[in-house]
Coordinates of C-alpha atoms in Angstrom, one line a residue:
M1 CA 42.0 15.6 136.4
R2 CA 44.8 17.6 138.0
L3 CA 47.9 18.9 136.2
L4 CA 50.4 16.1 137.0
E5 CA 47.8 13.4 136.6
A6 CA 47.2 14.7 133.1
I7 CA 50.9 15.0 132.4
V8 CA 51.7 11.4 133.5
E9 CA 48.7 10.0 131.6
A10 CA 49.8 11.8 128.4
N11 CA 53.3 10.6 128.8
Q12 CA 52.2 7.0 129.3
R13 CA 49.9 7.1 126.2
A14 CA 52.5 8.7 123.9
S15 CA 54.2 6.5 121.4
N16 CA 57.3 8.6 121.9
P17 CA 57.3 9.7 125.6
A18 CA 60.2 12.1 124.9
E19 CA 57.9 14.2 122.7
V20 CA 54.5 14.4 124.5
Q21 CA 51.6 16.1 122.9
F22 CA 49.7 17.7 125.8
D23 CA 47.2 20.6 125.9
S24 CA 48.2 22.5 129.0
S25 CA 45.7 25.4 128.4
P26 CA 43.1 24.0 131.0
Y27 CA 45.9 24.0 133.6
T28 CA 47.2 27.5 133.4
A29 CA 46.3 28.1 137.0
N30 CA 48.6 25.3 138.0
L31 CA 51.6 26.5 136.0
P32 CA 54.5 27.1 136.0
I33 CA 55.9 23.9 137.5
I34 CA 59.3 23.8 139.2
A35 CA 61.4 20.8 138.5
L36 CA 64.6 19.6 140.1
T37 CA 66.6 17.1 138.0
C38 CA 70.1 15.8 137.8
I39 CA 72.9 17.5 135.8
D40 CA 73.2 14.5 133.5
P41 CA 73.4 15.8 129.9
R42 CA 71.2 13.0 128.7
L43 CA 68.3 14.9 130.2
N44 CA 68.8 17.9 128.0
R45 CA 66.7 16.4 125.2
L46 CA 64.0 15.2 127.4
F47 CA 62.8 18.3 129.3
P48 CA 60.3 19.8 129.1
N49 CA 59.2 17.8 126.1
A50 CA 58.6 14.6 128.2
L51 CA 56.1 16.6 130.3
G52 CA 54.4 18.2 127.3
I53 CA 54.4 21.7 128.8
P54 CA 55.8 24.9 127.2
E55 CA 59.4 26.0 128.1
D56 CA 58.1 29.3 129.6
Q57 CA 56.0 27.3 132.0
F58 CA 58.9 25.1 133.1
I59 CA 61.3 26.3 135.9
W60 CA 64.3 24.0 135.6
L61 CA 66.6 23.5 138.6
R62 CA 69.5 21.1 138.5
N63 CA 72.2 19.6 140.8
A64 CA 74.2 16.4 140.8
G65 CA 71.9 13.6 141.6
N66 CA 68.8 15.8 142.2
I67 CA 69.7 15.6 145.9
I68 CA 67.9 17.5 148.7
F69 CA 70.0 17.4 151.9
D70 CA 67.5 18.7 154.4
P71 CA 64.5 21.0 154.8
L72 CA 66.6 24.1 155.0
S73 CA 69.3 23.3 152.4
S74 CA 70.4 25.7 149.7
M75 CA 68.4 23.8 147.1
T76 CA 65.3 23.8 149.3
R77 CA 65.7 27.6 149.6
T78 CA 66.0 27.9 145.8
L79 CA 62.8 25.9 145.4
A80 CA 61.1 28.2 147.9
L81 CA 62.2 31.3 145.9
G82 CA 61.0 29.7 142.7
A83 CA 57.5 29.4 144.3
A84 CA 57.5 32.8 146.0
I85 CA 59.2 34.9 143.3
K86 CA 58.8 33.1 140.0
G87 CA 55.3 31.9 140.8
G88 CA 55.8 28.2 140.7
R89 CA 52.6 26.4 141.6
E90 CA 53.8 22.8 141.9
I91 CA 57.2 21.2 142.5
A92 CA 58.5 18.0 141.0
I93 CA 61.7 16.2 142.1
I94 CA 62.6 14.1 139.0
G95 CA 65.3 11.4 139.2
H96 CA 66.4 9.3 136.3
T97 CA 67.5 5.8 135.5
D98 CA 71.2 4.9 135.2
C99 CA 72.2 7.8 137.5
K100 CA 76.0 7.9 137.8
V101 CA 75.8 9.6 141.2
G102 CA 73.9 6.7 142.6
Q103 CA 76.3 4.2 141.0
T104 CA 79.4 5.8 142.6
N105 CA 80.7 4.5 145.9
V106 CA 82.9 6.2 148.4
M107 CA 86.1 4.5 147.2
Q108 CA 85.5 5.5 143.6
L109 CA 84.6 9.0 144.6
T110 CA 87.9 9.3 146.6
D111 CA 89.9 8.0 143.7
R112 CA 88.3 10.5 141.3
F113 CA 88.9 13.4 143.7
K114 CA 92.6 12.2 144.0
A115 CA 92.9 12.2 140.2
L116 CA 91.8 15.9 140.3
G117 CA 94.5 16.7 142.8
V118 CA 92.2 16.7 145.9
D119 CA 93.8 14.7 148.7
R120 CA 91.6 12.6 151.0
S121 CA 92.7 14.6 154.0
K122 CA 91.0 17.7 152.5
L123 CA 87.6 15.9 152.3
P124 CA 85.0 15.3 155.0
D125 CA 85.2 12.1 157.0
N126 CA 81.8 10.9 155.9
L127 CA 81.7 11.4 152.1
N128 CA 78.5 9.3 151.8
E129 CA 76.6 11.7 154.0
F130 CA 78.3 14.9 152.9
F131 CA 77.7 14.4 149.2
G132 CA 74.3 12.6 149.7
L133 CA 75.3 9.4 147.8
F134 CA 72.5 7.0 147.3
A135 CA 71.9 3.4 146.0
S136 CA 68.4 3.8 144.6
E137 CA 67.0 6.5 142.4
R138 CA 63.5 5.9 143.7
Q139 CA 64.5 6.1 147.4
N140 CA 66.5 9.3 146.6
V141 CA 63.4 10.9 145.1
M142 CA 61.2 9.9 148.0
R143 CA 63.7 11.2 150.5
G144 CA 64.0 14.5 148.6
T145 CA 60.3 15.1 148.3
G146 CA 59.9 14.3 152.0
F147 CA 62.5 17.0 152.9
V148 CA 60.9 19.6 150.6
R149 CA 57.4 18.8 151.9
Q150 CA 58.5 19.2 155.5
S151 CA 60.4 22.4 154.9
P152 CA 59.0 25.5 156.7
L153 CA 59.9 27.5 153.5
I154 CA 57.5 25.6 151.2
G155 CA 53.9 26.6 151.6
P156 CA 51.4 23.8 152.4
K157 CA 49.4 24.8 149.3
V158 CA 52.3 23.7 147.0
P159 CA 52.1 20.0 146.0
V160 CA 55.5 18.3 145.9
H161 CA 55.7 15.4 143.6
G162 CA 58.4 12.7 143.0
L163 CA 59.1 11.1 139.6
V164 CA 61.7 9.0 137.8
I165 CA 62.3 9.3 134.1
D166 CA 63.8 6.7 131.9
V167 CA 66.8 8.3 130.1
N168 CA 66.4 6.0 127.1
T169 CA 62.7 6.2 126.4
G170 CA 61.5 9.3 128.3
R171 CA 58.8 7.3 130.1
L172 CA 57.8 8.8 133.5
E173 CA 57.2 6.8 136.7
W174 CA 55.2 8.6 139.3
V175 CA 56.8 7.7 142.6
V176 CA 55.3 10.3 145.1
N177 CA 51.9 11.7 144.5
G178 CA 52.1 15.3 145.9
Y179 CA 48.3 15.7 145.8
E180 CA 47.8 13.0 148.4
A181 CA 50.3 14.7 150.7
F182 CA 48.6 18.0 150.0
A183 CA 45.2 16.5 151.0
T184 CA 46.6 15.2 154.2
T185 CA 48.1 18.5 155.0
A186 CA 44.9 20.3 154.3
A187 CA 42.9 17.9 156.5
T188 CA 45.2 18.2 159.5
A189 CA 45.7 22.0 159.0
R190 CA 49.1 22.0 160.5
P191 CA 52.6 22.9 159.1
D192 CA 54.6 20.1 157.7
T193 CA 57.6 20.4 160.1
A194 CA 56.6 17.9 162.7
E195 CA 59.0 15.3 161.7
L196 CA 62.2 15.1 159.7
S197 CA 62.8 11.7 158.1
R198 CA 66.1 10.5 156.7
H199 CA 67.0 7.3 154.8
D200 CA 68.9 6.1 157.8
G201 CA 66.5 7.0 160.6
I202 CA 63.7 9.2 161.8
L203 CA 64.2 12.3 164.0
S204 CA 61.3 14.1 165.6
M205 CA 61.5 17.8 166.1
P206 CA 59.1 20.5 167.2
E207 CA 57.3 22.9 164.9
F208 CA 59.8 25.5 163.6
K209 CA 58.9 29.0 162.4
M210 CA 61.7 31.1 161.1
G211 CA 62.1 34.4 163.0
D212 CA 59.4 33.5 165.6
M213 CA 61.3 31.3 168.0
K214 CA 60.6 31.9 171.7
F215 CA 61.9 29.7 174.5
P216 CA 61.5 29.9 178.2
E217 CA 64.4 31.7 180.0
V218 CA 65.5 28.5 181.7
K219 CA 68.0 25.8 180.8
I220 CA 66.9 24.0 177.6
G221 CA 64.9 20.9 178.6
D222 CA 64.7 21.7 182.3
I223 CA 61.4 21.2 184.1
Q224 CA 60.7 23.9 186.7
A225 CA 59.6 22.5 190.0
P226 CA 56.7 24.3 191.8
T227 CA 57.9 27.1 194.2
T228 CA 54.8 27.2 196.5
N229 CA 56.2 24.7 199.0
I230 CA 59.5 26.4 199.2
A231 CA 57.9 29.7 199.8
A232 CA 55.7 28.2 202.5
R233 CA 58.7 26.9 204.5
P234 CA 59.7 28.8 207.6
A235 CA 62.6 31.1 207.2
E236 CA 64.7 29.2 209.8
Q237 CA 64.5 26.0 207.8
T238 CA 66.2 27.5 204.7
V239 CA 69.7 27.5 206.0
T240 CA 72.5 27.7 203.4
P241 CA 75.4 25.3 203.6
S242 CA 77.8 28.2 204.3
A243 CA 75.7 29.3 207.2
Q244 CA 75.8 25.8 208.6
V245 CA 79.6 25.7 208.3
E246 CA 79.7 29.1 210.0
K247 CA 77.7 27.9 213.0
Q248 CA 79.9 24.8 213.3
V249 CA 83.0 27.0 213.2
R250 CA 81.6 29.2 216.0
R251 CA 80.7 26.3 218.2
V252 CA 84.1 24.6 218.0
D253 CA 87.1 26.4 219.3
I254 CA 89.4 26.2 216.2
P255 CA 92.9 27.7 216.3
K256 CA 93.0 31.0 214.4
P257 CA 95.5 29.9 211.7
V258 CA 93.3 26.9 210.9
E259 CA 90.2 29.1 210.8
D260 CA 91.9 31.6 208.5
A261 CA 92.9 28.8 206.1
F262 CA 89.4 27.4 206.1
K263 CA 88.0 30.9 205.2
R264 CA 90.4 31.3 202.4
A265 CA 89.5 27.9 201.0
E266 CA 85.8 28.7 201.3
A267 CA 86.3 32.1 199.5
A268 CA 88.2 30.3 196.7
I269 CA 85.3 27.9 196.2
E270 CA 82.7 30.7 196.1
Q271 CA 84.8 32.7 193.7
K272 CA 83.1 32.8 190.3
V273 CA 84.9 30.7 187.7
P274 CA 84.9 32.2 184.2
A275 CA 82.7 30.1 181.8
P276 CA 84.5 28.0 179.3
L277 CA 84.8 29.4 175.8
L278 CA 82.3 28.0 173.2
R279 CA 83.6 28.1 169.7
I280 CA 81.1 27.2 166.9
A281 CA 80.4 28.6 163.5
K282 CA 77.9 31.5 164.0
S283 CA 76.4 31.2 160.5
Q284 CA 76.0 27.4 160.7
M285 CA 72.5 26.0 161.5
Y286 CA 72.4 23.7 164.6
K287 CA 69.9 21.6 166.5
V288 CA 70.3 20.9 170.2
M289 CA 68.8 18.2 172.4
G290 CA 67.5 19.4 175.8
D291 CA 67.5 17.5 179.1
D292 CA 63.9 16.6 178.3
Q293 CA 65.2 14.6 175.2
K294 CA 63.4 17.1 172.9
V295 CA 65.1 18.6 169.9
Y296 CA 65.2 22.4 169.7
G297 CA 66.0 24.3 166.5
P298 CA 67.4 24.6 163.9
V299 CA 68.9 27.9 164.8
L300 CA 72.0 29.8 163.9
G301 CA 75.3 29.3 165.8
R302 CA 75.0 32.8 167.3
E303 CA 71.7 31.8 168.9
I304 CA 73.4 28.6 170.3
E305 CA 76.1 30.9 171.7
R306 CA 73.5 33.1 173.4
W307 CA 71.8 30.1 175.0
F308 CA 75.2 28.9 176.2
N309 CA 76.0 32.3 177.7
E310 CA 72.6 32.4 179.5
G311 CA 73.3 29.0 181.0
R312 CA 70.4 27.3 179.2
I313 CA 72.8 24.8 177.6
D314 CA 76.4 23.7 178.5
L315 CA 79.4 22.0 176.9
N316 CA 77.8 18.6 177.6
T317 CA 74.6 19.4 175.6
L318 CA 74.2 17.3 172.5
A319 CA 74.1 19.2 169.2
Q320 CA 73.9 18.4 165.5
K321 CA 74.8 20.5 162.5
V322 CA 71.9 20.7 160.0
G323 CA 72.6 18.3 157.2
Y324 CA 74.8 16.0 159.2
K325 CA 73.9 12.8 160.9
N326 CA 76.0 12.6 164.1
W327 CA 75.1 14.2 167.4
K328 CA 78.0 15.4 169.5
R329 CA 78.6 17.3 172.7
L330 CA 79.1 21.1 172.2
A331 CA 82.5 20.6 173.8
D332 CA 83.5 18.3 170.9
F333 CA 82.5 21.0 168.4
A334 CA 84.7 23.5 170.3
E335 CA 87.6 21.1 170.2
E336 CA 87.2 20.7 166.4
M337 CA 87.0 24.4 165.9
E338 CA 90.0 25.0 168.1
H339 CA 92.1 22.3 166.3
A340 CA 91.1 23.7 162.9
S341 CA 91.9 27.3 163.8
T342 CA 95.3 26.6 165.5
P343 CA 98.0 28.0 163.2
P344 CA 101.1 26.0 162.5
S345 CA 104.0 26.8 164.8
I346 CA 106.8 28.8 163.3
P347 CA 110.3 27.3 164.0
T348 CA 112.7 29.5 165.9
R349 CA 116.4 29.7 165.4
D350 CA 116.9 27.5 168.5
N351 CA 114.7 24.8 166.9
E352 CA 116.6 25.0 163.6
R353 CA 119.9 24.3 165.3

C-alpha cells in the first residue's frame, strides 16, 4: 500500500477523522508531503491531523480557494521549489466543502471590493477568470491537479493528488489518484506538457522545456517550399517586376517629365518603411499561434519582441497572455499598452480660459 492510499484508508476508518492515528514510519521514503489548501481558518484544526502525519513531514501551502491558474503560475513555482529544495515527495491539492471562494459570484465580489474602496474601473474586465472563481470544489481540485501535473517544473516522478476535506468532520474524499497519472507518465515516458486543459476548453501546445527553446529562423508557422525547382530555372526566366517595368519604359517613348515622376514613385515604393512599434510587457509570459495553427511558447515578452523584430511574427499574429483565456492580435496588445501608458494631458493657460 502506498502513502496516500494508507492515509485515506486510515482517515476513512477513524471514528474522528480530524484526529487520525496513522503509523507513517513505513513511508518515510515518501515524505514529506506538500499540501496546497485554502486559507479558510476552519482548516487550521484539521491539518495535518486529518492526514495522520507529523507536522515536520507536512509542507503546508495556502491561497484563497487552493487555486492553480496555469502550469507556470506563482503557486506552481512554489510547489516546484517545495519539491526541489524542501524535498517534498508527493503533492496534494486539497479543497474543502463550503468554500466561500466558490460561493462568491462576480457581482458579490465587485460589491465587496467596492466596500473596501476599490472601484470597478480598477479591476480587470474578467473577474471570474482573473481570480479563478469556481462553482464546484471537486472541479477546482481536478483542474488544479491537471495544471500541476502538466507543469514542466514538476518532475514526472512526483505524484500529484487531489482531495476534498469536509470542514465539519475532517473526512477525506480522494478525487484525483496521483499514482494512476504517475503510472501513465512512466509508461509513456514523455513529459507531461503535451496538453493544457482548462475548465472552459482544451488547448494543445507543443512540449516546452525552459531555457532550451529553439525555433527555425523563419516566420512562425511558415512552411518552407523546396528551392530545387527555383534553382533549376533558367536565369532569363527569373525576371523581377522592376526589370519588367524597366523594359516596358524603354520600349515606349514616354515624355521625360512623366518618366521622372514614374521613377520617383517607384523609388518611394521600394523605400524601406520602418517597422511598427510593438509594445508588450517584457516580463510577461505569452503564447503565440503560428500560421500553421500551432501554439508556440510560453515565452517571455522580450522573446516575442525578438521574433517580431526578426519578422517571424507580425502585428496580426494571435497571442495569449499566460493565465488568460482570450487570444488577441499583437496589435491589440500594443493598443492596450499604449492606451495604458499615455499620461493625462496637462491643461494650458489657453485651455483654462
